[in-house]
PDB file of C-alpha atoms in Angstrom:
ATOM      1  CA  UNK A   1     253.426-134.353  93.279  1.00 69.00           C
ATOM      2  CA  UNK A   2     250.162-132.372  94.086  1.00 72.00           C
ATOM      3  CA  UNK A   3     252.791-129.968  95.991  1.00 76.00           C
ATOM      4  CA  UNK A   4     250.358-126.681  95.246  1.00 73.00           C
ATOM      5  CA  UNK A   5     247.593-126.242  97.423  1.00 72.00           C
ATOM      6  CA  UNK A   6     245.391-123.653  97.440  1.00 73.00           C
ATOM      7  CA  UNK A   7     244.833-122.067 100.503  1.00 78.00           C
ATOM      8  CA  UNK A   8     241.725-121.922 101.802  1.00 87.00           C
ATOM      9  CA  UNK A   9     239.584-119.027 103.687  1.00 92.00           C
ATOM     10  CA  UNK A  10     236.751-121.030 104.784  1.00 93.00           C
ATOM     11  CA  UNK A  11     238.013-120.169 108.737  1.00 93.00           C
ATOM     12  CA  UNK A  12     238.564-116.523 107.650  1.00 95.00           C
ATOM     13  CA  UNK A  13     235.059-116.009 106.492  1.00 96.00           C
ATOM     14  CA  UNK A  14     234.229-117.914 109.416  1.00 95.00           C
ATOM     15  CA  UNK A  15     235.402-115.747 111.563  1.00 95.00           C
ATOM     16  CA  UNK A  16     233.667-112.190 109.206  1.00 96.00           C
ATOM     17  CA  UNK A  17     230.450-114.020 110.370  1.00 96.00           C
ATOM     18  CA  UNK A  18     231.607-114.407 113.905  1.00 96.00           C
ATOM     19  CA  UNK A  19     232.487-110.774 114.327  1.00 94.00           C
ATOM     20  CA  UNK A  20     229.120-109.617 114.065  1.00 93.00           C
ATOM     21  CA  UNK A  21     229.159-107.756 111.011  1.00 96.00           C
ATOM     22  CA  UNK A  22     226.885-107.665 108.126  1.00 97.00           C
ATOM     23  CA  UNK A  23     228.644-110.438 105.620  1.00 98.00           C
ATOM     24  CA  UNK A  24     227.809-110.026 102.026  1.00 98.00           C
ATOM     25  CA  UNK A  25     228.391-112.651  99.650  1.00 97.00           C
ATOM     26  CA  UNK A  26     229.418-110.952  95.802  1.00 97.00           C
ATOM     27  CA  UNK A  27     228.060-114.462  94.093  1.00 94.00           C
ATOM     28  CA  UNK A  28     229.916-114.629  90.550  1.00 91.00           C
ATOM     29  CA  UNK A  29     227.530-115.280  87.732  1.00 82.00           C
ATOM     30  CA  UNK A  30     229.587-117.965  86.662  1.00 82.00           C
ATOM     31  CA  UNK A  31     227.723-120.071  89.790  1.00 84.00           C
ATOM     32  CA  UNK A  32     224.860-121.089  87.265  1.00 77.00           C
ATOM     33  CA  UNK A  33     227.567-123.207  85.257  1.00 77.00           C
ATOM     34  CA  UNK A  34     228.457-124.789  88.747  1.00 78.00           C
ATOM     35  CA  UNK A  35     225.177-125.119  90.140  1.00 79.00           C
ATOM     36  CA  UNK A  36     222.619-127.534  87.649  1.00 76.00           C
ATOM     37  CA  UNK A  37     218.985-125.345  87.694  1.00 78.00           C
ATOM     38  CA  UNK A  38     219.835-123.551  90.891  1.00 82.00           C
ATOM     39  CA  UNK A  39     218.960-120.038  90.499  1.00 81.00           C
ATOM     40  CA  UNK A  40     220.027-116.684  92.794  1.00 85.00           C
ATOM     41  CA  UNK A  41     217.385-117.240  95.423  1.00 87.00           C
ATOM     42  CA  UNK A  42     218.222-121.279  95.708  1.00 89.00           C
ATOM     43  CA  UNK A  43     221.691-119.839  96.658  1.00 91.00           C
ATOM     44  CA  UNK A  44     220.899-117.077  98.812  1.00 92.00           C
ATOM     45  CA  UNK A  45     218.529-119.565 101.391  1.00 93.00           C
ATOM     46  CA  UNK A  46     221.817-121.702 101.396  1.00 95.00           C
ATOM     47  CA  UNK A  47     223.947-119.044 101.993  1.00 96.00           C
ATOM     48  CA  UNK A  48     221.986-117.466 104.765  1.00 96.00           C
ATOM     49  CA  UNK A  49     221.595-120.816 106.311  1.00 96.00           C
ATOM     50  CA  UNK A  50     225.458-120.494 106.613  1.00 96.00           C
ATOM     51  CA  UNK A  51     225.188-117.015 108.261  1.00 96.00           C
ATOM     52  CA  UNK A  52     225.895-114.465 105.700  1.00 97.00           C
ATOM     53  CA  UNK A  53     223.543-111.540 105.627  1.00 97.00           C
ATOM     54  CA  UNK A  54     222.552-111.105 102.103  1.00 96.00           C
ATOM     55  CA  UNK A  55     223.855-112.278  98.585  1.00 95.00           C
ATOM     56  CA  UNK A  56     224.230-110.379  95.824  1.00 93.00           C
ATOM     57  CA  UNK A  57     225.750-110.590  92.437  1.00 90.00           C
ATOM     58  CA  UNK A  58     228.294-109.426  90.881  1.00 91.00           C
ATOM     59  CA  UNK A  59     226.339-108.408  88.103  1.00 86.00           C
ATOM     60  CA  UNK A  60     225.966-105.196  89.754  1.00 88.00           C
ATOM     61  CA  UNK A  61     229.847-104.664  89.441  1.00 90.00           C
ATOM     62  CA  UNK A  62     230.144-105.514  86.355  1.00 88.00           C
ATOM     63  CA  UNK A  63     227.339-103.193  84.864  1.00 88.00           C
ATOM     64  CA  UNK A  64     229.189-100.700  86.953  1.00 92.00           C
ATOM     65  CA  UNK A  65     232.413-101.789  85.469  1.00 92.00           C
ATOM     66  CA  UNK A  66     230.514-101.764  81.663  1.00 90.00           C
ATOM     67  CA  UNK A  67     230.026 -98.583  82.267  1.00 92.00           C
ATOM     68  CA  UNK A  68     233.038 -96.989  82.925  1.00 94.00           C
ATOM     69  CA  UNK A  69     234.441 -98.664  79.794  1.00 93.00           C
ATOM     70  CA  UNK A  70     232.049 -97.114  77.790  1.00 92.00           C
ATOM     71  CA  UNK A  71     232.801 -93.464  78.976  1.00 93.00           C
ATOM     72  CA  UNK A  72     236.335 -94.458  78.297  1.00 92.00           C
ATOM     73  CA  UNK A  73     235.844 -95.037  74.648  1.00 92.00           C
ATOM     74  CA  UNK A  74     233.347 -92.065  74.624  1.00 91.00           C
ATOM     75  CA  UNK A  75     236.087 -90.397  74.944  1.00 90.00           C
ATOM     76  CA  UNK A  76     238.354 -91.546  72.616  1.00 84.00           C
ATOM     77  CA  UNK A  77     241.393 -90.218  73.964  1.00 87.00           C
ATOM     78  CA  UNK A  78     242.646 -94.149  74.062  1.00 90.00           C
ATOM     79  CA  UNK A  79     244.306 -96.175  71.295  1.00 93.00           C
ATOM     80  CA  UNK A  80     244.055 -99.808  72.201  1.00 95.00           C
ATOM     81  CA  UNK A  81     241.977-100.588  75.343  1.00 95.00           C
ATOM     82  CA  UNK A  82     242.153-104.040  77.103  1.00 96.00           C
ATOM     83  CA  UNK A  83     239.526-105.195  80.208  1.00 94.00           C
ATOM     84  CA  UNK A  84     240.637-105.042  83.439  1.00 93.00           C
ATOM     85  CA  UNK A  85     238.610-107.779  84.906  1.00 92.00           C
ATOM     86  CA  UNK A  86     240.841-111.294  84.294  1.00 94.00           C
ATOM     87  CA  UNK A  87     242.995-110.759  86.987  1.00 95.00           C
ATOM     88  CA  UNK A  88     245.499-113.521  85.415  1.00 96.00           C
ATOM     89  CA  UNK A  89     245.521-111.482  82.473  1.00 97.00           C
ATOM     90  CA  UNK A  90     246.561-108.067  84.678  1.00 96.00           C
ATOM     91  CA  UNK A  91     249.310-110.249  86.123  1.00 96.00           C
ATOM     92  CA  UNK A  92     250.632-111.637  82.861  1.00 97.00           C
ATOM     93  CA  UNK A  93     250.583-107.877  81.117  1.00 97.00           C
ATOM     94  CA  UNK A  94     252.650-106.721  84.509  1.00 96.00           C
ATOM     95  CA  UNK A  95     255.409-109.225  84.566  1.00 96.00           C
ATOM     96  CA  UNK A  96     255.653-109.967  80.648  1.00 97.00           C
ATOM     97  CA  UNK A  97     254.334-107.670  78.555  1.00 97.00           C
ATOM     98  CA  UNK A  98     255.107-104.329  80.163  1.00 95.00           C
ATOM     99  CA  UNK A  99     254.951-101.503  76.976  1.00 95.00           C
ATOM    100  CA  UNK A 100     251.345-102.724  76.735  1.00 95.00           C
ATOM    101  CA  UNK A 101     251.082-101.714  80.430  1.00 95.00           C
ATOM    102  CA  UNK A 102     249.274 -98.460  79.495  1.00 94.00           C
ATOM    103  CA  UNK A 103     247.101 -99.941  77.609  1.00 96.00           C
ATOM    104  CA  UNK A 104     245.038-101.900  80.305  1.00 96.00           C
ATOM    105  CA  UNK A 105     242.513 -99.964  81.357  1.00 94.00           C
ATOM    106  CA  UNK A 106     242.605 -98.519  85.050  1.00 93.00           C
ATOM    107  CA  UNK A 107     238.848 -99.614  86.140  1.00 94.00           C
ATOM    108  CA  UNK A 108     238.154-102.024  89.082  1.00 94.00           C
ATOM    109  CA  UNK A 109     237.068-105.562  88.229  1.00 94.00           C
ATOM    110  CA  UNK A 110     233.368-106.315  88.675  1.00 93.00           C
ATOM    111  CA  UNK A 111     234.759-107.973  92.267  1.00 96.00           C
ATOM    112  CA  UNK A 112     236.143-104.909  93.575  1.00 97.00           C
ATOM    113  CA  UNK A 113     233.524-102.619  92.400  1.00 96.00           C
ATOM    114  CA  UNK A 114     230.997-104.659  93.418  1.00 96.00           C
ATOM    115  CA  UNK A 115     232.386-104.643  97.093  1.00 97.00           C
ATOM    116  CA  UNK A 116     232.933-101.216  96.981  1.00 97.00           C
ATOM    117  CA  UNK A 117     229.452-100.314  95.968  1.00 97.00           C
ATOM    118  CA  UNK A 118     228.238-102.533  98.729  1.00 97.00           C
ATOM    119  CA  UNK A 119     230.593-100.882 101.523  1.00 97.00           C
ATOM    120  CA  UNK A 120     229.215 -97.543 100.231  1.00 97.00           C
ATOM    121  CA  UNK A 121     225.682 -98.863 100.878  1.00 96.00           C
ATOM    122  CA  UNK A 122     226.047-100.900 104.141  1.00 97.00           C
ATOM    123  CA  UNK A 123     227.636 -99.976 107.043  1.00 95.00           C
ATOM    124  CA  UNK A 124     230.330-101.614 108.271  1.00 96.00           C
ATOM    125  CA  UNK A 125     229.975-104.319 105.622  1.00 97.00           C
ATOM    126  CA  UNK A 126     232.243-107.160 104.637  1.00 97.00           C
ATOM    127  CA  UNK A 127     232.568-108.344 101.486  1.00 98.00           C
ATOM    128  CA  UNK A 128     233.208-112.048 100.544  1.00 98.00           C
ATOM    129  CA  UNK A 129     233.634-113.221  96.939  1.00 97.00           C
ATOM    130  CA  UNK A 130     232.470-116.524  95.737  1.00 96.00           C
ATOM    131  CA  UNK A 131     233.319-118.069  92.105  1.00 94.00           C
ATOM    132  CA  UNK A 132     235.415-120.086  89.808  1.00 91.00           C
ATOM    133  CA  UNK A 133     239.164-118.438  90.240  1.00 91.00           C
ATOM    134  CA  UNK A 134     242.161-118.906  92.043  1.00 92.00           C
ATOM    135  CA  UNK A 135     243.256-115.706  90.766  1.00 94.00           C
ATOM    136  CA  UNK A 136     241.067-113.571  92.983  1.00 95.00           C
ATOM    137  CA  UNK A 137     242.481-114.435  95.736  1.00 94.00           C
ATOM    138  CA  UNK A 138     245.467-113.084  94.986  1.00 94.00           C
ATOM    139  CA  UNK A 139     243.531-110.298  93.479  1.00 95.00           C
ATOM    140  CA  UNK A 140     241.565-109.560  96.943  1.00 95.00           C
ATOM    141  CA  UNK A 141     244.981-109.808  99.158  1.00 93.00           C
ATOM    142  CA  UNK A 142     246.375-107.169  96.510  1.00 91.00           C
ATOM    143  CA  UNK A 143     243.826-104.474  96.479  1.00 91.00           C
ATOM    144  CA  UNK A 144     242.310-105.209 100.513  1.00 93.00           C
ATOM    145  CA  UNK A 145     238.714-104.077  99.339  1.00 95.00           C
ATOM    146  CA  UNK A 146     237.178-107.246  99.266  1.00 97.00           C
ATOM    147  CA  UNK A 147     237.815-109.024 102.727  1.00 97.00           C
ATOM    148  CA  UNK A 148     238.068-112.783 101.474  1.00 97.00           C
ATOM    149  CA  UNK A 149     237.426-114.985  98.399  1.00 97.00           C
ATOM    150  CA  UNK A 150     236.005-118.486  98.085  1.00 97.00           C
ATOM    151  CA  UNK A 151     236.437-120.653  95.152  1.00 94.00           C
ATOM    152  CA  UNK A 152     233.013-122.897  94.362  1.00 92.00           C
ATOM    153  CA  UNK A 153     234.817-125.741  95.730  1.00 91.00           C
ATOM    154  CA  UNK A 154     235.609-124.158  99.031  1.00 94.00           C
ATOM    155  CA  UNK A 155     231.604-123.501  99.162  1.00 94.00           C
ATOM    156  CA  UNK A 156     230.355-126.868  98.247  1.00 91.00           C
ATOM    157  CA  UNK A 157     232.857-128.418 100.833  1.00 93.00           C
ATOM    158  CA  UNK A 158     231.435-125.908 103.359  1.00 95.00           C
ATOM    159  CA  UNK A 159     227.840-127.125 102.363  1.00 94.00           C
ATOM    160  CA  UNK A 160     228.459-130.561 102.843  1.00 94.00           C
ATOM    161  CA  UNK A 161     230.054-130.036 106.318  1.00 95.00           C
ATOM    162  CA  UNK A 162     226.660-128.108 107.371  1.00 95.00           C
ATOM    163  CA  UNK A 163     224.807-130.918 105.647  1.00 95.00           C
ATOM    164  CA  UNK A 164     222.515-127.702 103.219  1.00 93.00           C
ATOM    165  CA  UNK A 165     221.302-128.764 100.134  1.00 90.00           C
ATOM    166  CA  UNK A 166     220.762-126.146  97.407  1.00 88.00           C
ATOM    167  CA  UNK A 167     217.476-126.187  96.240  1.00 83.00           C
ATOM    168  CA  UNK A 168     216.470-125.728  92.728  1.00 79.00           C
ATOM    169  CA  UNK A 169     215.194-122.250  92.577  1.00 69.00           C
ATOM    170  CA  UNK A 170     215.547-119.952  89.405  1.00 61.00           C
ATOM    171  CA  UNK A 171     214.231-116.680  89.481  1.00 60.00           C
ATOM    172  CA  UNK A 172     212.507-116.008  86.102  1.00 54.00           C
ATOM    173  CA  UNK A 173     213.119-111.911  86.314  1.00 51.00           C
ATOM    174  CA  UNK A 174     216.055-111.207  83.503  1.00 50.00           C
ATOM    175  CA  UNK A 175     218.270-109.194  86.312  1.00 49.00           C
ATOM    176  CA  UNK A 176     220.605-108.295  84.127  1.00 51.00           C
ATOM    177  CA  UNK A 177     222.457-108.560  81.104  1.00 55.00           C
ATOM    178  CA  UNK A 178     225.601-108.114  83.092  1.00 58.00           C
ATOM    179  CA  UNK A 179     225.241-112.075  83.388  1.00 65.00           C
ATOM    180  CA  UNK A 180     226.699-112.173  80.246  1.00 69.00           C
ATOM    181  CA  UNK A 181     230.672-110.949  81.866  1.00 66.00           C
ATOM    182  CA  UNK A 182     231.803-114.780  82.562  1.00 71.00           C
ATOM    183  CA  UNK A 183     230.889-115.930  78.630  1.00 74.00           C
ATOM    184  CA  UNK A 184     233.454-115.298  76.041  1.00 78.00           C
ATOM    185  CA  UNK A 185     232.946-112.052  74.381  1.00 78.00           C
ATOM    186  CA  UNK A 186     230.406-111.771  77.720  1.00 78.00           C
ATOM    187  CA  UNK A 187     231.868-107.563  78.359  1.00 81.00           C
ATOM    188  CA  UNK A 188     231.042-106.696  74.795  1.00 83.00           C
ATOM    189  CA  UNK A 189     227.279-108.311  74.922  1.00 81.00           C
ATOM    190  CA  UNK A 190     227.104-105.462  77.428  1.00 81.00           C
ATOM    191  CA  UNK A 191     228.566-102.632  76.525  1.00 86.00           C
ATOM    192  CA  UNK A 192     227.196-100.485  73.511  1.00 85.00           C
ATOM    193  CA  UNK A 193     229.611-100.266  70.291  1.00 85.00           C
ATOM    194  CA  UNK A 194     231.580 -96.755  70.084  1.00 83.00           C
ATOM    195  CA  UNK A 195     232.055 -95.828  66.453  1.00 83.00           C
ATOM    196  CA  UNK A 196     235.769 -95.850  66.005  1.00 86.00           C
ATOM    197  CA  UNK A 197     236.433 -98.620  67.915  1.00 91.00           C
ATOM    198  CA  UNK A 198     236.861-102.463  66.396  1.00 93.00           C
ATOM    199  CA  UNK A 199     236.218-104.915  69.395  1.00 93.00           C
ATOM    200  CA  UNK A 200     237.946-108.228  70.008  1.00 92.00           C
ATOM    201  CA  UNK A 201     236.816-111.015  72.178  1.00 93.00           C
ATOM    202  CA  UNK A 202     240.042-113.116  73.194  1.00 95.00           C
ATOM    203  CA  UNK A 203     240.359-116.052  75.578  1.00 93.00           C
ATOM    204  CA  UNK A 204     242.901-118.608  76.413  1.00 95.00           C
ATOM    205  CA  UNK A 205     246.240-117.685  77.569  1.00 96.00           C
ATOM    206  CA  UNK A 206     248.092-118.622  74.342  1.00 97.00           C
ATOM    207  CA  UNK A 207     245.818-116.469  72.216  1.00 97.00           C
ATOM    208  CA  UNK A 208     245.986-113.374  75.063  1.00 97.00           C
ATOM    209  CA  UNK A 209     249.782-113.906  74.420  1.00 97.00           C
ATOM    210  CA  UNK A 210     249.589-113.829  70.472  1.00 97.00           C
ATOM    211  CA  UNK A 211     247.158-110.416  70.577  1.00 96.00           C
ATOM    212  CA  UNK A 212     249.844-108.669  73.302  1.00 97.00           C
ATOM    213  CA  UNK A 213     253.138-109.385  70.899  1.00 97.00           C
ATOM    214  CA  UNK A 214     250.612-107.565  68.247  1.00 96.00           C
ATOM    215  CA  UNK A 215     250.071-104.868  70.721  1.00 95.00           C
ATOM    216  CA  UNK A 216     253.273-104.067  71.368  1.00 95.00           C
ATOM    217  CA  UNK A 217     254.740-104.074  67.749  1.00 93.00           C
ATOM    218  CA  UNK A 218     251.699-102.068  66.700  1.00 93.00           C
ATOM    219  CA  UNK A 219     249.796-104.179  64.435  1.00 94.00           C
ATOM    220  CA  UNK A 220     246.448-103.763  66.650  1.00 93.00           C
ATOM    221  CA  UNK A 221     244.718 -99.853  66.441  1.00 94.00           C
ATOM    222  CA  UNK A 222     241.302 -98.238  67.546  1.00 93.00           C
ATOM    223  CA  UNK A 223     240.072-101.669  69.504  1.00 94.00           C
ATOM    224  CA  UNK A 224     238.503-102.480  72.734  1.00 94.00           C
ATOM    225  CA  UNK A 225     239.947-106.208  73.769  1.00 95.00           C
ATOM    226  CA  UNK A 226     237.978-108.493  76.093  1.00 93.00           C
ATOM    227  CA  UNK A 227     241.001-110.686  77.048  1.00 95.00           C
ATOM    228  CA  UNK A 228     240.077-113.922  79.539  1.00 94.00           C
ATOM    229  CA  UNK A 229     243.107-116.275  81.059  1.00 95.00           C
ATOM    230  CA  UNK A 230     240.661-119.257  80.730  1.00 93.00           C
ATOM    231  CA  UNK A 231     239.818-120.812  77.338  1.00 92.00           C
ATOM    232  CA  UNK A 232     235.829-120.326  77.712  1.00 87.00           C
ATOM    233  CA  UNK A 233     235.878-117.320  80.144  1.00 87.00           C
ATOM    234  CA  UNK A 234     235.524-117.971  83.775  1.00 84.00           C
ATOM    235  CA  UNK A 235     232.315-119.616  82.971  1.00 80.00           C
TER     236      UNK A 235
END
């Protein structure tokens, strides 16, 4: 009946760019899927063009976020550790699987540390996500620290309106291996293997929901999961 809709924020961010503060974009690096040979700088020209300030990506939260997971297992005080960045995976842990609860690990998604590195660095800054997800919106109402989220549709709906065309523009520097977070087994590409520790790569919501039922009547020890709503990752 097409009776869902999902609501858009295109006015909101609107608005952020009316206000006169600095409007940073936190680009997800799953754009390169979306966008045929357009690199970074291709989409920060466009973006400016729309009036954001500056466009970054959210790379830098998720080596931030790769980080934090590795001093976790450094100090392997945890049993079973599951990523915290699939926010439909948080959801589905809170409202169906609560015993494994305390196993998902209490570290920001690449989103929200990404705009929360930027606040530290700009003032007044606002924060706008742009990717694949639905879920982040719900994510971004939730925790406040990013200020609005776009999905890629949202943005190339946005483009058309303004008639800007993205020009093909890849940077050839190898910014970072943080690119890898939207790829299947993406996190663990990052991070550095703690002895100790096995390390699982799970995505599609049937096979999260398999490895949780195993988490909660112990058959799963010692292990890092990367688990991802989406068969494929967000990519």
């Amino acid at each position: 009946q097409n009776a869902k809709e999902i609501s858009s924020e295109k006015e909101k961010v609107k608005v952020l760019i009316q206000s006169g503060d600095p409007v940073y974009v936190s680009l997800a690096p799953s754009f390169i899927a979306n966008y045929d040979g357009i690199g970074i700088n291709g989409m920060r020209k466009a973006l400016k063009k729309l009036g954001f300030a500056e466009v970054e990506e959210t790379a830098v939260g998720a080596t931030i976020v790769k980080t934090e997971y590795e001093k976790m297992l450094e100090e392997q005080k945890r049993d079973v550790v599951i990523s915290s960045c699939c926010h439909s995976v948080n959801l589905l842990i809170q409202k169906y699987f609560p015993k494994a609860l305390n196993y998902l690990a209490d570290i920001l998604s690449p989103m929200q540390a990404h705009a929360t590195d930027i606040k530290s660095r700009v003032k007044n800054a606002k924060v706008v996500f742009i990717g694949p997800c639905v879920a982040k919106k719900d994510e971004a109402e939730y925790y406040g620290i990013t200020d609005a989220v776009l999905t890629f549709e949202e943005l190339a709906n946005w483009l058309q309106e303004e008639n800007i065309e993205l020009a093909p523009d890849m940077d050839s520097t190898e910014n970072s291996r943080a690119r890898f977070f939207p790829t299947t087994g993406g996190i663990l590409k990052t991070m550095k293997q703690i002895d100790n520790y096995s390390y699982l790569a799970i995505d599609g919501v049937e096979n999260c929901i398999a490895a949780l039922k195993d988490i909660e009547s112990g058959k799963i020890h010692n292990c890092f999961i990367e688990m991802s709503a989406c068969a494929g990752s967000c990519v």
